[in-house]
């Protein structure tokens, strides 16, 4: 059973009181996520298999009566950002505050746009928000989704918006796309909202419907180790967007609505309609979708306890595809993955948007320390900064931790 780190709830409550001079109405939190498999498939309307992790972002919040949004963050203690809600639109602020401000905007627009009688931007009160997070930024663990989903959960309750979790996920994705300018898919937000103890989230990104898939690591004597290379990335720079553009180009050339609908046979038939690079980008998406559904099948058939190597091989094949076809790994990520396998892990792959961040390693719990030491040793030998190692387990999604009873 996952409970939000008590000290995080206490810290964010205390910070709220000192920033705003009163107690918050409540505290909400949402977790980061690790993607077990299914990389860059989400915006191709394909399949993903992430799970929420124990590290969370918490938001203490209360309504105000002056129509202003005020946001304070423990990670950026030097400023309190103040925006009138009527002016909380994309481009109003930049940097870290674009996430909470973007969510306030997206939730309001969404409610009004649906004509469903929910409060639109003009009926909303002002809000004071205070943020604190244990999800490392840029590590491929989706600190941005954790922040968005915690803020969305708080606003949904405080405004009485009545949005369901899927609707909140869409609003958070919209905030990231339009207010932050990162052309990301819906995987991270969905995982942060729908995560659960002991299970991964198998999400069909076309229909935006998810199913739970058992992932009882402890019961199978397994550990998922994360090696954070320390190489930092953002999804709003060129690499992520250029991969997305290649995928859209490939879908057009293949005459399919999205690469979700493409096949390897179709790729063969396309011949020279696709240049070599675009072909390899499309091949990654096609094969990765297959690996996700294979992994789900294997997990449901009990492979974790029976033959973890079957899942491990799919993870390792995913890494190879991201390295050779999609070209989003780095030498440090490749070194971490190869070293883990060489030291006896069942499988290893980069997780997240790529160009830095973390490698996920599936390993027998009894070998986890040996594998961790091997990675540390290999990085030291290569003159690279030694990775931060942590183990992760599937944990519960966004929730209210205190107040508003
Ligand atoms: C980032 C994005 C997700 C997804 C992954 C790659 O985490 O936010 O939408 O595209 O990269 O799988």
GROMACS .gro file of C-alpha atoms and ligand atoms in nm:
model
  417
    1UNK     CA    1   0.000   0.000   0.000
    2UNK     CA    2   0.147   0.334  -0.101
    3UNK     CA    3   0.094   0.634   0.119
    4UNK     CA    4   0.217   0.976   0.027
    5UNK     CA    5   0.536   1.058   0.208
    6UNK     CA    6   0.410   1.217   0.534
    7UNK     CA    7   0.700   1.457   0.543
    8UNK     CA    8   0.611   1.581   0.194
    9UNK     CA    9   0.252   1.657   0.299
   10UNK     CA   10   0.375   1.826   0.616
   11UNK     CA   11   0.640   2.025   0.432
   12UNK     CA   12   0.405   2.153   0.163
   13UNK     CA   13   0.140   2.244   0.424
   14UNK     CA   14   0.391   2.439   0.628
   15UNK     CA   15   0.526   2.615   0.320
   16UNK     CA   16   0.173   2.711   0.215
   17UNK     CA   17   0.102   2.865   0.556
   18UNK     CA   18   0.417   3.070   0.555
   19UNK     CA   19   0.372   3.184   0.191
   20UNK     CA   20   0.002   3.272   0.218
   21UNK     CA   21  -0.055   3.332   0.590
   22UNK     CA   22  -0.334   3.073   0.633
   23UNK     CA   23  -0.381   2.696   0.629
   24UNK     CA   24  -0.454   2.529   0.292
   25UNK     CA   25  -0.799   2.383   0.222
   26UNK     CA   26  -0.631   2.055   0.128
   27UNK     CA   27  -0.325   1.875  -0.007
   28UNK     CA   28  -0.328   1.673  -0.329
   29UNK     CA   29  -0.046   1.470  -0.481
   30UNK     CA   30   0.039   1.281  -0.798
   31UNK     CA   31   0.328   1.047  -0.879
   32UNK     CA   32   0.596   1.036  -1.144
   33UNK     CA   33   0.595   0.735  -1.374
   34UNK     CA   34   0.826   0.482  -1.529
   35UNK     CA   35   0.739   0.344  -1.868
   36UNK     CA   36   0.792  -0.033  -1.866
   37UNK     CA   37   0.766  -0.049  -2.245
   38UNK     CA   38   0.611   0.142  -2.537
   39UNK     CA   39   0.824   0.446  -2.616
   40UNK     CA   40   0.701   0.723  -2.849
   41UNK     CA   41   0.404   0.508  -2.939
   42UNK     CA   42   0.153   0.728  -2.753
   43UNK     CA   43   0.133   1.013  -3.004
   44UNK     CA   44   0.114   0.752  -3.281
   45UNK     CA   45  -0.214   0.636  -3.127
   46UNK     CA   46  -0.050   0.310  -3.019
   47UNK     CA   47   0.004   0.119  -2.695
   48UNK     CA   48   0.204   0.193  -2.382
   49UNK     CA   49   0.263   0.013  -2.051
   50UNK     CA   50   0.375   0.261  -1.783
   51UNK     CA   51   0.333   0.247  -1.408
   52UNK     CA   52   0.318   0.519  -1.145
   53UNK     CA   53   0.610   0.523  -0.900
   54UNK     CA   54   0.636   0.608  -0.530
   55UNK     CA   55   0.797   0.951  -0.579
   56UNK     CA   56   0.527   1.220  -0.579
   57UNK     CA   57   0.461   1.590  -0.622
   58UNK     CA   58   0.231   1.748  -0.366
   59UNK     CA   59   0.023   2.063  -0.395
   60UNK     CA   60  -0.132   2.248  -0.100
   61UNK     CA   61  -0.410   2.473  -0.220
   62UNK     CA   62  -0.698   2.699  -0.121
   63UNK     CA   63  -0.947   2.923  -0.296
   64UNK     CA   64  -0.908   3.300  -0.287
   65UNK     CA   65  -1.172   3.555  -0.363
   66UNK     CA   66  -0.975   3.796  -0.580
   67UNK     CA   67  -0.969   3.601  -0.909
   68UNK     CA   68  -0.590   3.566  -0.894
   69UNK     CA   69  -0.374   3.255  -0.923
   70UNK     CA   70  -0.072   3.266  -0.690
   71UNK     CA   71   0.185   2.986  -0.708
   72UNK     CA   72   0.482   2.912  -0.486
   73UNK     CA   73   0.724   2.620  -0.526
   74UNK     CA   74   0.977   2.466  -0.290
   75UNK     CA   75   1.195   2.389  -0.592
   76UNK     CA   76   1.197   2.754  -0.704
   77UNK     CA   77   1.183   2.936  -0.370
   78UNK     CA   78   1.282   3.280  -0.492
   79UNK     CA   79   0.954   3.377  -0.656
   80UNK     CA   80   0.579   3.360  -0.606
   81UNK     CA   81   0.413   3.379  -0.947
   82UNK     CA   82   0.094   3.587  -0.961
   83UNK     CA   83  -0.142   3.583  -1.260
   84UNK     CA   84  -0.505   3.698  -1.283
   85UNK     CA   85  -0.711   3.392  -1.380
   86UNK     CA   86  -0.858   3.584  -1.671
   87UNK     CA   87  -0.500   3.620  -1.802
   88UNK     CA   88  -0.391   3.260  -1.725
   89UNK     CA   89  -0.344   3.165  -2.090
   90UNK     CA   90  -0.061   2.999  -2.285
   91UNK     CA   91   0.236   3.234  -2.303
   92UNK     CA   92   0.136   3.427  -1.989
   93UNK     CA   93   0.430   3.285  -1.795
   94UNK     CA   94   0.732   3.073  -1.882
   95UNK     CA   95   0.949   2.823  -1.694
   96UNK     CA   96   0.816   2.604  -1.414
   97UNK     CA   97   0.503   2.817  -1.356
   98UNK     CA   98   0.380   2.747  -1.712
   99UNK     CA   99   0.270   2.402  -1.587
  100UNK     CA  100   0.031   2.507  -1.308
  101UNK     CA  101  -0.091   2.812  -1.499
  102UNK     CA  102  -0.140   2.598  -1.811
  103UNK     CA  103  -0.343   2.342  -1.615
  104UNK     CA  104  -0.568   2.615  -1.472
  105UNK     CA  105  -0.624   2.741  -1.825
  106UNK     CA  106  -0.681   2.398  -1.981
  107UNK     CA  107  -0.920   2.283  -1.712
  108UNK     CA  108  -1.128   2.599  -1.747
  109UNK     CA  109  -1.135   2.592  -2.129
  110UNK     CA  110  -1.221   2.226  -2.131
  111UNK     CA  111  -1.507   2.266  -1.889
  112UNK     CA  112  -1.655   2.557  -2.085
  113UNK     CA  113  -1.582   2.410  -2.430
  114UNK     CA  114  -1.783   2.100  -2.357
  115UNK     CA  115  -2.093   2.303  -2.278
  116UNK     CA  116  -2.156   2.061  -1.995
  117UNK     CA  117  -2.260   2.316  -1.737
  118UNK     CA  118  -1.932   2.292  -1.549
  119UNK     CA  119  -1.780   2.618  -1.431
  120UNK     CA  120  -1.598   2.803  -1.709
  121UNK     CA  121  -1.299   3.034  -1.653
  122UNK     CA  122  -1.513   3.329  -1.551
  123UNK     CA  123  -1.697   3.144  -1.277
  124UNK     CA  124  -1.380   3.019  -1.112
  125UNK     CA  125  -1.241   3.172  -0.794
  126UNK     CA  126  -0.879   3.264  -0.749
  127UNK     CA  127  -0.646   2.998  -0.612
  128UNK     CA  128  -0.331   2.988  -0.398
  129UNK     CA  129  -0.105   2.692  -0.472
  130UNK     CA  130   0.210   2.571  -0.307
  131UNK     CA  131   0.414   2.294  -0.467
  132UNK     CA  132   0.678   2.055  -0.338
  133UNK     CA  133   0.815   1.753  -0.521
  134UNK     CA  134   1.021   1.438  -0.471
  135UNK     CA  135   1.021   1.352  -0.843
  136UNK     CA  136   1.360   1.439  -0.994
  137UNK     CA  137   1.341   1.668  -1.297
  138UNK     CA  138   1.473   1.555  -1.633
  139UNK     CA  139   1.534   1.196  -1.519
  140UNK     CA  140   1.273   1.053  -1.756
  141UNK     CA  141   1.032   1.003  -1.462
  142UNK     CA  142   0.779   1.261  -1.574
  143UNK     CA  143   0.811   1.523  -1.306
  144UNK     CA  144   0.603   1.746  -1.533
  145UNK     CA  145   0.303   1.509  -1.540
  146UNK     CA  146   0.325   1.468  -1.162
  147UNK     CA  147   0.305   1.845  -1.122
  148UNK     CA  148   0.024   1.885  -1.375
  149UNK     CA  149  -0.186   1.604  -1.233
  150UNK     CA  150  -0.144   1.718  -0.871
  151UNK     CA  151  -0.252   2.071  -0.968
  152UNK     CA  152  -0.542   1.943  -1.181
  153UNK     CA  153  -0.667   1.724  -0.895
  154UNK     CA  154  -0.656   2.021  -0.656
  155UNK     CA  155  -0.836   2.257  -0.895
  156UNK     CA  156  -1.094   1.995  -0.986
  157UNK     CA  157  -1.192   1.961  -0.620
  158UNK     CA  158  -1.166   2.328  -0.526
  159UNK     CA  159  -1.362   2.448  -0.828
  160UNK     CA  160  -1.606   2.157  -0.819
  161UNK     CA  161  -1.532   2.102  -1.187
  162UNK     CA  162  -1.643   1.740  -1.167
  163UNK     CA  163  -1.401   1.621  -1.436
  164UNK     CA  164  -1.321   1.248  -1.439
  165UNK     CA  165  -0.963   1.120  -1.447
  166UNK     CA  166  -0.952   1.074  -1.823
  167UNK     CA  167  -1.071   1.429  -1.871
  168UNK     CA  168  -0.808   1.552  -1.626
  169UNK     CA  169  -0.540   1.361  -1.820
  170UNK     CA  170  -0.649   1.531  -2.142
  171UNK     CA  171  -0.648   1.874  -1.979
  172UNK     CA  172  -0.297   1.816  -1.840
  173UNK     CA  173  -0.172   1.700  -2.180
  174UNK     CA  174  -0.320   2.008  -2.338
  175UNK     CA  175  -0.144   2.228  -2.081
  176UNK     CA  176   0.187   2.062  -2.166
  177UNK     CA  177   0.130   2.088  -2.543
  178UNK     CA  178  -0.004   2.441  -2.559
  179UNK     CA  179   0.117   2.623  -2.248
  180UNK     CA  180   0.461   2.460  -2.213
  181UNK     CA  181   0.512   2.394  -2.582
  182UNK     CA  182   0.615   2.025  -2.556
  183UNK     CA  183   0.436   1.818  -2.824
  184UNK     CA  184   0.399   1.514  -2.598
  185UNK     CA  185   0.139   1.237  -2.593
  186UNK     CA  186  -0.097   1.140  -2.311
  187UNK     CA  187   0.093   0.850  -2.153
  188UNK     CA  188   0.253   1.031  -1.860
  189UNK     CA  189  -0.056   1.212  -1.742
  190UNK     CA  190  -0.270   0.900  -1.777
  191UNK     CA  191  -0.021   0.693  -1.575
  192UNK     CA  192   0.008   0.958  -1.305
  193UNK     CA  193  -0.372   0.969  -1.266
  194UNK     CA  194  -0.456   0.600  -1.307
  195UNK     CA  195  -0.154   0.430  -1.147
  196UNK     CA  196  -0.217   0.162  -0.887
  197UNK     CA  197  -0.030  -0.050  -0.637
  198UNK     CA  198   0.097  -0.372  -0.789
  199UNK     CA  199  -0.009  -0.301  -1.147
  200UNK     CA  200   0.104  -0.138  -1.470
  201UNK     CA  201  -0.136   0.061  -1.690
  202UNK     CA  202  -0.191  -0.081  -2.037
  203UNK     CA  203  -0.319   0.217  -2.231
  204UNK     CA  204  -0.463   0.226  -2.579
  205UNK     CA  205  -0.373   0.582  -2.677
  206UNK     CA  206  -0.623   0.592  -2.963
  207UNK     CA  207  -0.930   0.529  -2.751
  208UNK     CA  208  -0.764   0.656  -2.430
  209UNK     CA  209  -0.883   0.354  -2.237
  210UNK     CA  210  -0.663   0.170  -1.994
  211UNK     CA  211  -0.654  -0.171  -1.831
  212UNK     CA  212  -0.456  -0.284  -1.531
  213UNK     CA  213  -0.186  -0.547  -1.585
  214UNK     CA  214  -0.044  -0.730  -1.281
  215UNK     CA  215   0.315  -0.640  -1.198
  216UNK     CA  216   0.387  -0.804  -0.864
  217UNK     CA  217   0.764  -0.762  -0.861
  218UNK     CA  218   0.820  -0.857  -0.497
  219UNK     CA  219   0.604  -1.168  -0.531
  220UNK     CA  220   0.823  -1.284  -0.820
  221UNK     CA  221   1.148  -1.197  -0.640
  222UNK     CA  222   1.226  -0.926  -0.893
  223UNK     CA  223   1.345  -0.569  -0.876
  224UNK     CA  224   1.312  -0.287  -1.126
  225UNK     CA  225   1.621  -0.078  -1.084
  226UNK     CA  226   1.650   0.267  -1.237
  227UNK     CA  227   1.989   0.404  -1.329
  228UNK     CA  228   1.961   0.780  -1.377
  229UNK     CA  229   2.249   0.886  -1.601
  230UNK     CA  230   2.222   1.246  -1.485
  231UNK     CA  231   2.198   1.354  -1.849
  232UNK     CA  232   1.912   1.601  -1.854
  233UNK     CA  233   1.660   1.642  -2.134
  234UNK     CA  234   1.348   1.845  -2.201
  235UNK     CA  235   1.066   1.740  -2.433
  236UNK     CA  236   1.015   2.092  -2.565
  237UNK     CA  237   1.344   2.099  -2.757
  238UNK     CA  238   1.414   1.971  -3.108
  239UNK     CA  239   1.478   1.597  -3.066
  240UNK     CA  240   1.136   1.497  -2.941
  241UNK     CA  241   0.949   1.717  -3.190
  242UNK     CA  242   1.158   1.597  -3.484
  243UNK     CA  243   1.078   1.232  -3.400
  244UNK     CA  244   0.712   1.318  -3.386
  245UNK     CA  245   0.733   1.497  -3.722
  246UNK     CA  246   0.907   1.193  -3.880
  247UNK     CA  247   0.629   0.966  -3.756
  248UNK     CA  248   0.361   1.191  -3.900
  249UNK     CA  249   0.548   1.206  -4.231
  250UNK     CA  250   0.575   0.827  -4.238
  251UNK     CA  251   0.203   0.783  -4.169
  252UNK     CA  252   0.118   1.018  -4.456
  253UNK     CA  253   0.353   0.836  -4.694
  254UNK     CA  254   0.204   0.500  -4.592
  255UNK     CA  255  -0.150   0.630  -4.631
  256UNK     CA  256  -0.257   0.543  -4.276
  257UNK     CA  257  -0.426   0.770  -4.017
  258UNK     CA  258  -0.146   0.704  -3.766
  259UNK     CA  259   0.151   0.465  -3.739
  260UNK     CA  260  -0.067   0.256  -3.509
  261UNK     CA  261  -0.225   0.131  -3.833
  262UNK     CA  262   0.102   0.058  -4.016
  263UNK     CA  263   0.257  -0.287  -4.058
  264UNK     CA  264   0.603  -0.415  -4.148
  265UNK     CA  265   0.458  -0.555  -4.471
  266UNK     CA  266   0.321  -0.211  -4.556
  267UNK     CA  267   0.663  -0.065  -4.488
  268UNK     CA  268   0.820  -0.312  -4.732
  269UNK     CA  269   0.562  -0.230  -4.995
  270UNK     CA  270   0.623   0.143  -4.956
  271UNK     CA  271   0.970   0.097  -5.107
  272UNK     CA  272   1.135   0.430  -5.180
  273UNK     CA  273   0.832   0.636  -5.075
  274UNK     CA  274   1.013   0.662  -4.740
  275UNK     CA  275   1.377   0.766  -4.703
  276UNK     CA  276   1.590   0.537  -4.490
  277UNK     CA  277   1.569   0.748  -4.175
  278UNK     CA  278   1.190   0.788  -4.189
  279UNK     CA  279   1.158   0.415  -4.256
  280UNK     CA  280   1.359   0.331  -3.945
  281UNK     CA  281   1.154   0.573  -3.732
  282UNK     CA  282   0.833   0.405  -3.852
  283UNK     CA  283   0.981   0.058  -3.797
  284UNK     CA  284   1.050   0.142  -3.433
  285UNK     CA  285   0.688   0.240  -3.375
  286UNK     CA  286   0.548  -0.068  -3.550
  287UNK     CA  287   0.775  -0.313  -3.366
  288UNK     CA  288   0.740  -0.130  -3.035
  289UNK     CA  289   0.361  -0.159  -3.046
  290UNK     CA  290   0.404  -0.533  -3.099
  291UNK     CA  291   0.645  -0.554  -2.806
  292UNK     CA  292   0.395  -0.379  -2.578
  293UNK     CA  293   0.114  -0.620  -2.659
  294UNK     CA  294   0.357  -0.914  -2.628
  295UNK     CA  295   0.468  -0.790  -2.286
  296UNK     CA  296   0.108  -0.757  -2.170
  297UNK     CA  297   0.034  -1.108  -2.292
  298UNK     CA  298   0.343  -1.246  -2.116
  299UNK     CA  299   0.265  -1.067  -1.787
  300UNK     CA  300  -0.094  -1.188  -1.791
  301UNK     CA  301   0.029  -1.541  -1.855
  302UNK     CA  302   0.243  -1.522  -1.540
  303UNK     CA  303   0.583  -1.473  -1.706
  304UNK     CA  304   0.714  -1.260  -1.421
  305UNK     CA  305   0.712  -1.556  -1.186
  306UNK     CA  306   0.755  -1.825  -1.453
  307UNK     CA  307   1.003  -1.690  -1.708
  308UNK     CA  308   1.107  -1.329  -1.639
  309UNK     CA  309   1.359  -1.362  -1.921
  310UNK     CA  310   1.068  -1.348  -2.166
  311UNK     CA  311   0.976  -0.998  -2.046
  312UNK     CA  312   1.343  -0.905  -2.017
  313UNK     CA  313   1.411  -0.990  -2.381
  314UNK     CA  314   1.127  -0.763  -2.493
  315UNK     CA  315   1.271  -0.478  -2.285
  316UNK     CA  316   1.616  -0.528  -2.432
  317UNK     CA  317   1.479  -0.546  -2.786
  318UNK     CA  318   1.298  -0.217  -2.720
  319UNK     CA  319   1.626  -0.055  -2.621
  320UNK     CA  320   1.796  -0.179  -2.938
  321UNK     CA  321   1.515  -0.038  -3.148
  322UNK     CA  322   1.540   0.300  -2.976
  323UNK     CA  323   1.916   0.296  -3.023
  324UNK     CA  324   1.930   0.184  -3.386
  325UNK     CA  325   1.599   0.281  -3.546
  326UNK     CA  326   1.458   0.570  -3.343
  327UNK     CA  327   1.801   0.703  -3.237
  328UNK     CA  328   1.698   0.855  -2.905
  329UNK     CA  329   1.949   0.688  -2.674
  330UNK     CA  330   2.288   0.828  -2.575
  331UNK     CA  331   2.622   0.651  -2.520
  332UNK     CA  332   2.564   0.668  -2.142
  333UNK     CA  333   2.217   0.511  -2.171
  334UNK     CA  334   2.357   0.240  -2.398
  335UNK     CA  335   2.641   0.174  -2.154
  336UNK     CA  336   2.402   0.139  -1.859
  337UNK     CA  337   2.172  -0.099  -2.049
  338UNK     CA  338   2.454  -0.317  -2.189
  339UNK     CA  339   2.635  -0.333  -1.854
  340UNK     CA  340   2.317  -0.439  -1.674
  341UNK     CA  341   2.259  -0.723  -1.918
  342UNK     CA  342   2.625  -0.825  -1.905
  343UNK     CA  343   2.599  -0.844  -1.525
  344UNK     CA  344   2.302  -1.081  -1.541
  345UNK     CA  345   1.989  -0.865  -1.556
  346UNK     CA  346   1.690  -1.014  -1.741
  347UNK     CA  347   1.652  -0.705  -1.956
  348UNK     CA  348   1.718  -0.332  -1.968
  349UNK     CA  349   1.596  -0.032  -2.164
  350UNK     CA  350   1.596   0.343  -2.162
  351UNK     CA  351   1.266   0.479  -2.030
  352UNK     CA  352   1.095   0.808  -2.120
  353UNK     CA  353   1.136   1.059  -2.400
  354UNK     CA  354   1.504   0.987  -2.461
  355UNK     CA  355   1.823   1.190  -2.511
  356UNK     CA  356   1.909   1.137  -2.144
  357UNK     CA  357   1.733   1.034  -1.827
  358UNK     CA  358   1.717   0.681  -1.691
  359UNK     CA  359   1.762   0.316  -1.784
  360UNK     CA  360   1.519   0.063  -1.637
  361UNK     CA  361   1.664  -0.275  -1.541
  362UNK     CA  362   1.462  -0.591  -1.468
  363UNK     CA  363   1.669  -0.805  -1.236
  364UNK     CA  364   1.644  -1.089  -0.985
  365UNK     CA  365   1.631  -0.908  -0.648
  366UNK     CA  366   1.925  -1.116  -0.527
  367UNK     CA  367   2.140  -0.983  -0.812
  368UNK     CA  368   2.023  -0.626  -0.797
  369UNK     CA  369   2.318  -0.499  -0.594
  370UNK     CA  370   2.570  -0.675  -0.818
  371UNK     CA  371   2.408  -0.524  -1.128
  372UNK     CA  372   2.399  -0.179  -0.966
  373UNK     CA  373   2.769  -0.209  -0.876
  374UNK     CA  374   2.853  -0.316  -1.232
  375UNK     CA  375   2.681  -0.006  -1.373
  376UNK     CA  376   2.856   0.220  -1.123
  377UNK     CA  377   3.190   0.058  -1.206
  378UNK     CA  378   3.142   0.087  -1.583
  379UNK     CA  379   3.055   0.456  -1.557
  380UNK     CA  380   3.352   0.529  -1.334
  381UNK     CA  381   3.580   0.344  -1.577
  382UNK     CA  382   3.441   0.543  -1.871
  383UNK     CA  383   3.498   0.869  -1.682
  384UNK     CA  384   3.124   0.940  -1.665
  385UNK     CA  385   2.933   1.075  -1.366
  386UNK     CA  386   2.818   0.776  -1.164
  387UNK     CA  387   2.441   0.720  -1.206
  388UNK     CA  388   2.193   0.754  -0.923
  389UNK     CA  389   2.036   0.413  -0.859
  390UNK     CA  390   1.686   0.361  -0.717
  391UNK     CA  391   1.438   0.078  -0.725
  392UNK     CA  392   1.077   0.148  -0.818
  393UNK     CA  393   0.748  -0.033  -0.766
  394UNK     CA  394   0.402   0.033  -0.910
  395UNK     CA  395   0.223   0.280  -0.689
  396UNK     CA  396  -0.106   0.460  -0.656
  397UNK     CA  397  -0.200   0.749  -0.885
  398UNK     CA  398  -0.318   1.102  -0.803
  399UNK     CA  399  -0.506   1.144  -0.477
  400UNK     CA  400  -0.617   1.389  -0.214
  401UNK     CA  401  -0.399   1.347   0.093
  402UNK     CA  402  -0.556   1.590   0.337
  403UNK     CA  403  -0.844   1.831   0.388
  404UNK     CA  404  -1.169   1.897   0.195
  405UNK     CA  405  -1.348   1.615   0.378
  406LIG     C1  406   0.763   1.172  -2.294
  406LIG     C2  407   0.623   1.219  -2.335
  406LIG     C3  408   0.528   1.102  -2.352
  406LIG     C4  409   0.587   0.996  -2.443
  406LIG     C5  410   0.730   0.962  -2.402
  406LIG     C6  411   0.798   0.870  -2.498
  406LIG     O1  412   0.759   1.115  -2.167
  406LIG     O2  413   0.571   1.306  -2.236
  406LIG     O3  414   0.404   1.149  -2.403
  406LIG     O4  415   0.581   1.034  -2.578
  406LIG     O5  416   0.811   1.079  -2.389
  406LIG     O6  417   0.738   0.747  -2.496
   0.00000   0.00000   0.00000
